[in-house]
PDB file of C-alpha atoms in Angstrom:
ATOM      1  CA  MET H  29     101.872 173.168  55.279  1.00 39.00           C
ATOM      2  CA  GLY H  30     105.646 172.952  55.473  1.00 41.00           C
ATOM      3  CA  MET H  31     107.971 174.992  53.313  1.00 40.00           C
ATOM      4  CA  THR H  32     108.868 171.969  51.162  1.00 37.00           C
ATOM      5  CA  CYS H  33     105.226 171.224  50.462  1.00 39.00           C
ATOM      6  CA  ARG H  34     104.535 174.891  49.588  1.00 40.00           C
ATOM      7  CA  ALA H  35     107.465 174.894  47.164  1.00 39.00           C
ATOM      8  CA  LEU H  36     106.217 171.678  45.502  1.00 36.00           C
ATOM      9  CA  LEU H  37     102.683 173.014  45.116  1.00 41.00           C
ATOM     10  CA  GLY H  38     103.740 176.270  43.511  1.00 44.00           C
ATOM     11  CA  GLY H  39     100.635 178.139  42.373  1.00 45.00           C
ATOM     12  CA  LYS H  40      98.325 175.434  43.738  1.00 46.00           C
ATOM     13  CA  GLY H  41      99.395 176.324  47.276  1.00 53.00           C
ATOM     14  CA  VAL H  42      97.588 179.638  46.994  1.00 54.00           C
ATOM     15  CA  ALA H  43      94.371 177.917  45.884  1.00 62.00           C
ATOM     16  CA  ILE H  44      94.609 175.351  48.667  1.00 66.00           C
ATOM     17  CA  ARG H  45      95.219 178.064  51.281  1.00 70.00           C
ATOM     18  CA  GLY H  46      92.305 180.064  49.838  1.00 81.00           C
ATOM     19  CA  ALA H  47      89.997 177.066  50.102  1.00 91.00           C
ATOM     20  CA  ALA H  48      91.187 176.416  53.646  1.00 93.00           C
ATOM     21  CA  ALA H  49      90.540 180.045  54.635  1.00 95.00           C
ATOM     22  CA  ARG H  50      87.032 179.760  53.189  1.00 96.00           C
ATOM     23  CA  ARG H  51      86.347 176.580  55.189  1.00 96.00           C
ATOM     24  CA  TYR H  52      87.510 178.217  58.429  1.00 96.00           C
ATOM     25  CA  ALA H  53      85.505 181.391  57.733  1.00 97.00           C
ATOM     26  CA  GLN H  54      82.388 179.374  56.867  1.00 97.00           C
ATOM     27  CA  ALA H  55      82.671 177.247  60.019  1.00 96.00           C
ATOM     28  CA  ILE H  56      83.180 180.313  62.211  1.00 97.00           C
ATOM     29  CA  PHE H  57      80.280 182.082  60.507  1.00 97.00           C
ATOM     30  CA  GLU H  58      77.927 179.153  61.075  1.00 97.00           C
ATOM     31  CA  ILE H  59      78.878 178.987  64.750  1.00 96.00           C
ATOM     32  CA  ALA H  60      78.415 182.753  65.089  1.00 97.00           C
ATOM     33  CA  ARG H  61      75.055 182.726  63.330  1.00 97.00           C
ATOM     34  CA  ASP H  62      73.782 179.701  65.279  1.00 96.00           C
ATOM     35  CA  THR H  63      74.776 181.289  68.605  1.00 96.00           C
ATOM     36  CA  ASN H  64      73.606 184.789  67.614  1.00 97.00           C
ATOM     37  CA  THR H  65      77.129 186.174  68.141  1.00 97.00           C
ATOM     38  CA  LEU H  66      77.934 187.537  64.678  1.00 97.00           C
ATOM     39  CA  ASP H  67      78.850 191.000  65.976  1.00 97.00           C
ATOM     40  CA  LYS H  68      81.082 189.608  68.741  1.00 97.00           C
ATOM     41  CA  TRP H  69      82.857 187.255  66.344  1.00 97.00           C
ATOM     42  CA  LEU H  70      83.460 190.058  63.855  1.00 97.00           C
ATOM     43  CA  SER H  71      84.938 192.209  66.599  1.00 97.00           C
ATOM     44  CA  ASP H  72      87.085 189.334  67.918  1.00 97.00           C
ATOM     45  CA  LEU H  73      88.356 188.418  64.457  1.00 97.00           C
ATOM     46  CA  LYS H  74      89.328 192.017  63.754  1.00 97.00           C
ATOM     47  CA  THR H  75      91.177 192.160  67.095  1.00 97.00           C
ATOM     48  CA  LEU H  76      93.022 188.910  66.371  1.00 96.00           C
ATOM     49  CA  ASN H  77      93.892 190.101  62.879  1.00 96.00           C
ATOM     50  CA  ARG H  78      95.208 193.419  64.192  1.00 96.00           C
ATOM     51  CA  ILE H  79      97.513 191.584  66.618  1.00 95.00           C
ATOM     52  CA  PHE H  80      98.440 188.394  64.734  1.00 94.00           C
ATOM     53  CA  GLY H  81      97.532 189.028  61.084  1.00 92.00           C
ATOM     54  CA  ASN H  82     100.907 190.352  59.994  1.00 90.00           C
ATOM     55  CA  ASP H  83     104.010 188.700  58.578  1.00 89.00           C
ATOM     56  CA  ASN H  84     106.072 189.242  61.745  1.00 90.00           C
ATOM     57  CA  ALA H  85     103.544 187.420  63.930  1.00 90.00           C
ATOM     58  CA  VAL H  86     103.191 184.601  61.406  1.00 89.00           C
ATOM     59  CA  ASP H  87     106.964 184.207  61.043  1.00 89.00           C
ATOM     60  CA  THR H  88     107.420 184.224  64.823  1.00 90.00           C
ATOM     61  CA  LEU H  89     104.655 181.763  65.648  1.00 90.00           C
ATOM     62  CA  ASP H  90     105.335 179.476  62.665  1.00 85.00           C
ATOM     63  CA  ASP H  91     109.005 179.120  63.636  1.00 86.00           C
ATOM     64  CA  PRO H  92     109.642 175.349  63.671  1.00 86.00           C
ATOM     65  CA  LYS H  93     112.046 175.775  66.597  1.00 89.00           C
ATOM     66  CA  LEU H  94     109.198 176.905  68.874  1.00 87.00           C
ATOM     67  CA  THR H  95     107.434 174.375  71.028  1.00 89.00           C
ATOM     68  CA  GLY H  96     103.690 174.473  71.587  1.00 87.00           C
ATOM     69  CA  ASP H  97     104.350 175.936  75.046  1.00 90.00           C
ATOM     70  CA  ASN H  98     106.494 178.711  73.529  1.00 91.00           C
ATOM     71  CA  GLN H  99     103.758 179.525  71.031  1.00 91.00           C
ATOM     72  CA  ARG H 100     101.103 179.678  73.765  1.00 90.00           C
ATOM     73  CA  THR H 101     103.345 181.936  75.864  1.00 92.00           C
ATOM     74  CA  ILE H 102     103.862 184.333  72.946  1.00 92.00           C
ATOM     75  CA  MET H 103     100.129 184.388  72.206  1.00 92.00           C
ATOM     76  CA  ALA H 104      99.313 185.023  75.878  1.00 91.00           C
ATOM     77  CA  GLU H 105     101.804 187.922  76.005  1.00 92.00           C
ATOM     78  CA  HIS H 106     100.113 189.621  73.044  1.00 93.00           C
ATOM     79  CA  LEU H 107      96.533 188.627  73.826  1.00 92.00           C
ATOM     80  CA  PRO H 108      95.643 189.148  77.481  1.00 88.00           C
ATOM     81  CA  LYS H 109      92.926 186.856  78.819  1.00 88.00           C
ATOM     82  CA  GLY H 110      89.461 188.216  78.118  1.00 91.00           C
ATOM     83  CA  THR H 111      90.493 190.311  75.102  1.00 93.00           C
ATOM     84  CA  VAL H 112      88.458 188.025  72.845  1.00 96.00           C
ATOM     85  CA  SER H 113      86.016 185.196  73.544  1.00 96.00           C
ATOM     86  CA  ASP H 114      87.346 181.790  74.528  1.00 94.00           C
ATOM     87  CA  LEU H 115      86.125 180.343  71.222  1.00 95.00           C
ATOM     88  CA  ALA H 116      87.988 183.000  69.226  1.00 96.00           C
ATOM     89  CA  GLU H 117      91.118 182.381  71.287  1.00 95.00           C
ATOM     90  CA  ASN H 118      90.782 178.632  70.661  1.00 94.00           C
ATOM     91  CA  MET H 119      90.416 179.281  66.930  1.00 96.00           C
ATOM     92  CA  LEU H 120      93.659 181.294  67.026  1.00 95.00           C
ATOM     93  CA  LYS H 121      95.431 178.461  68.855  1.00 94.00           C
ATOM     94  CA  LEU H 122      94.134 176.000  66.261  1.00 94.00           C
ATOM     95  CA  LEU H 123      95.464 178.139  63.401  1.00 95.00           C
ATOM     96  CA  VAL H 124      98.875 178.383  65.080  1.00 93.00           C
ATOM     97  CA  GLN H 125      98.959 174.671  65.908  1.00 91.00           C
ATOM     98  CA  ARG H 126      98.172 173.768  62.292  1.00 92.00           C
ATOM     99  CA  ASP H 127     100.624 176.351  60.830  1.00 90.00           C
ATOM    100  CA  ARG H 128      97.690 178.230  59.304  1.00 93.00           C
ATOM    101  CA  LEU H 129      98.065 181.597  61.020  1.00 93.00           C
ATOM    102  CA  SER H 130      98.859 183.169  57.640  1.00 94.00           C
ATOM    103  CA  LEU H 131      95.203 182.486  56.709  1.00 95.00           C
ATOM    104  CA  LEU H 132      93.884 184.847  59.387  1.00 96.00           C
ATOM    105  CA  PRO H 133      93.607 188.025  57.240  1.00 96.00           C
ATOM    106  CA  ARG H 134      91.736 186.121  54.515  1.00 96.00           C
ATOM    107  CA  ILE H 135      89.475 184.428  57.087  1.00 97.00           C
ATOM    108  CA  VAL H 136      88.557 187.843  58.482  1.00 97.00           C
ATOM    109  CA  GLN H 137      87.891 189.213  54.990  1.00 95.00           C
ATOM    110  CA  LEU H 138      85.660 186.255  54.072  1.00 96.00           C
ATOM    111  CA  PHE H 139      83.835 186.406  57.402  1.00 97.00           C
ATOM    112  CA  GLN H 140      83.219 190.139  56.854  1.00 96.00           C
ATOM    113  CA  GLU H 141      81.749 189.409  53.417  1.00 94.00           C
ATOM    114  CA  MET H 142      79.422 186.739  54.875  1.00 96.00           C
ATOM    115  CA  TYR H 143      78.503 189.071  57.735  1.00 97.00           C
ATOM    116  CA  ASN H 144      77.659 191.895  55.310  1.00 95.00           C
ATOM    117  CA  LYS H 145      75.516 189.591  53.193  1.00 93.00           C
ATOM    118  CA  GLU H 146      73.690 188.257  56.262  1.00 95.00           C
ATOM    119  CA  LYS H 147      73.061 191.768  57.613  1.00 94.00           C
ATOM    120  CA  GLY H 148      72.158 193.227  54.194  1.00 92.00           C
ATOM    121  CA  ILE H 149      75.100 195.642  54.180  1.00 93.00           C
ATOM    122  CA  VAL H 150      76.432 196.941  50.868  1.00 92.00           C
ATOM    123  CA  ILE H 151      80.026 198.207  50.704  1.00 92.00           C
ATOM    124  CA  ALA H 152      80.356 201.198  48.388  1.00 92.00           C
ATOM    125  CA  HIS H 153      83.823 202.399  47.428  1.00 94.00           C
ATOM    126  CA  VAL H 154      83.399 206.098  46.734  1.00 93.00           C
ATOM    127  CA  THR H 155      86.035 208.359  45.198  1.00 94.00           C
ATOM    128  CA  THR H 156      85.662 212.122  45.279  1.00 93.00           C
ATOM    129  CA  ALA H 157      87.974 214.984  44.356  1.00 91.00           C
ATOM    130  CA  VAL H 158      87.671 216.542  47.809  1.00 93.00           C
ATOM    131  CA  PRO H 159      86.730 215.178  51.240  1.00 93.00           C
ATOM    132  CA  LEU H 160      82.994 214.882  51.918  1.00 92.00           C
ATOM    133  CA  ASP H 161      81.465 216.483  54.986  1.00 94.00           C
ATOM    134  CA  GLU H 162      79.005 214.483  57.104  1.00 95.00           C
ATOM    135  CA  ALA H 163      75.923 215.831  55.300  1.00 95.00           C
ATOM    136  CA  HIS H 164      77.313 214.819  51.899  1.00 93.00           C
ATOM    137  CA  LYS H 165      78.324 211.383  53.238  1.00 94.00           C
ATOM    138  CA  ARG H 166      74.749 210.805  54.449  1.00 94.00           C
ATOM    139  CA  SER H 167      73.347 212.011  51.120  1.00 93.00           C
ATOM    140  CA  VAL H 168      75.636 209.711  49.109  1.00 91.00           C
ATOM    141  CA  ALA H 169      74.845 206.753  51.396  1.00 93.00           C
ATOM    142  CA  GLU H 170      71.091 207.400  51.041  1.00 93.00           C
ATOM    143  CA  GLN H 171      71.306 207.588  47.240  1.00 91.00           C
ATOM    144  CA  ILE H 172      73.330 204.378  47.054  1.00 89.00           C
ATOM    145  CA  SER H 173      70.923 202.694  49.482  1.00 90.00           C
ATOM    146  CA  ARG H 174      67.997 203.534  47.173  1.00 90.00           C
ATOM    147  CA  MET H 175      69.940 202.124  44.203  1.00 86.00           C
ATOM    148  CA  ALA H 176      70.695 198.967  46.237  1.00 84.00           C
ATOM    149  CA  GLY H 177      67.075 198.309  47.116  1.00 86.00           C
ATOM    150  CA  GLY H 178      67.105 199.944  50.540  1.00 86.00           C
ATOM    151  CA  LYS H 179      70.059 198.013  51.923  1.00 90.00           C
ATOM    152  CA  GLN H 180      72.325 199.511  54.549  1.00 92.00           C
ATOM    153  CA  VAL H 181      75.366 201.116  52.933  1.00 92.00           C
ATOM    154  CA  GLU H 182      78.862 201.330  54.354  1.00 92.00           C
ATOM    155  CA  LEU H 183      80.988 203.896  52.564  1.00 93.00           C
ATOM    156  CA  ARG H 184      84.695 203.412  51.931  1.00 94.00           C
ATOM    157  CA  LEU H 185      85.875 206.875  50.967  1.00 95.00           C
ATOM    158  CA  THR H 186      88.971 207.909  49.056  1.00 95.00           C
ATOM    159  CA  GLU H 187      89.993 211.199  47.516  1.00 95.00           C
ATOM    160  CA  ASP H 188      91.567 211.653  44.131  1.00 93.00           C
ATOM    161  CA  PRO H 189      91.913 215.239  42.851  1.00 92.00           C
ATOM    162  CA  ARG H 190      92.489 213.894  39.319  1.00 92.00           C
ATOM    163  CA  ILE H 191      88.741 213.264  38.922  1.00 90.00           C
ATOM    164  CA  LEU H 192      88.304 217.082  39.189  1.00 89.00           C
ATOM    165  CA  GLY H 193      84.809 216.821  40.674  1.00 88.00           C
ATOM    166  CA  GLY H 194      81.798 214.585  40.851  1.00 88.00           C
ATOM    167  CA  ILE H 195      81.956 211.042  42.208  1.00 92.00           C
ATOM    168  CA  ILE H 196      83.017 207.544  41.232  1.00 92.00           C
ATOM    169  CA  THR H 197      81.246 204.686  43.017  1.00 92.00           C
ATOM    170  CA  ARG H 198      82.072 200.986  42.921  1.00 91.00           C
ATOM    171  CA  ILE H 199      79.694 198.473  44.457  1.00 89.00           C
ATOM    172  CA  GLY H 200      80.956 194.954  43.890  1.00 82.00           C
ATOM    173  CA  ASP H 201      81.587 194.688  40.140  1.00 84.00           C
ATOM    174  CA  GLU H 202      79.427 197.688  39.243  1.00 88.00           C
ATOM    175  CA  LEU H 203      81.157 200.998  38.520  1.00 88.00           C
ATOM    176  CA  ILE H 204      79.286 204.280  38.337  1.00 88.00           C
ATOM    177  CA  ASP H 205      81.568 207.009  37.011  1.00 87.00           C
ATOM    178  CA  ALA H 206      79.976 210.439  37.410  1.00 85.00           C
ATOM    179  CA  SER H 207      83.283 212.288  37.603  1.00 85.00           C
ATOM    180  CA  VAL H 208      84.041 215.523  35.794  1.00 85.00           C
ATOM    181  CA  ALA H 209      87.212 213.988  34.334  1.00 83.00           C
ATOM    182  CA  SER H 210      85.181 211.159  32.802  1.00 84.00           C
ATOM    183  CA  ARG H 211      82.616 213.556  31.359  1.00 82.00           C
ATOM    184  CA  LEU H 212      85.386 215.711  29.861  1.00 81.00           C
ATOM    185  CA  ALA H 213      87.000 212.628  28.318  1.00 83.00           C
ATOM    186  CA  ASP H 214      83.640 211.613  26.810  1.00 81.00           C
ATOM    187  CA  LEU H 215      83.140 215.117  25.438  1.00 79.00           C
ATOM    188  CA  GLN H 216      86.640 215.180  23.962  1.00 80.00           C
ATOM    189  CA  GLU H 217      86.035 211.795  22.294  1.00 83.00           C
ATOM    190  CA  ARG H 218      82.746 212.990  20.782  1.00 85.00           C
ATOM    191  CA  LEU H 219      84.400 216.185  19.462  1.00 85.00           C
ATOM    192  CA  SER H 220      87.325 214.301  17.887  1.00 75.00           C
TER     193      SER H 220
END
């Protein structure tokens, strides 16, 4: 999508790019599932995103002054042969050729979501006042797994001393606030 077209589309450009990212992610996911290479594809996509999923790489490779040969040379310099599978490398070349490299981070995110659903993995965003040691991490993951019907849980941990103690957990759209700060706020509201 050229700059003029993006400017004309305004807000619609974001929706179109989002739909395009979903189509790429879905196609990649189907290939990965059909060839039993989901783990390899996830690893390859994360590698490609780490190298090419930033604004500098997109700006460089989307430069209209670059020829296809220049683009391939730049990609080869940053992605030595064998770093990712040939199919993943071809997908990268296709994104660059079609000026869609900016979709890569979203493609990876969507693929990860499909991967998690396929593998029965639940992502739990957990906030605590202090860092959790390994035993507490396992305990929290086990409790969340029971709540999620026995699914595998991947914790995304953050610390926020403002919650004072306890834990706040977000799984998808569900929020479980068992923080001390929340309980104190409830108590204060009831006493008012």
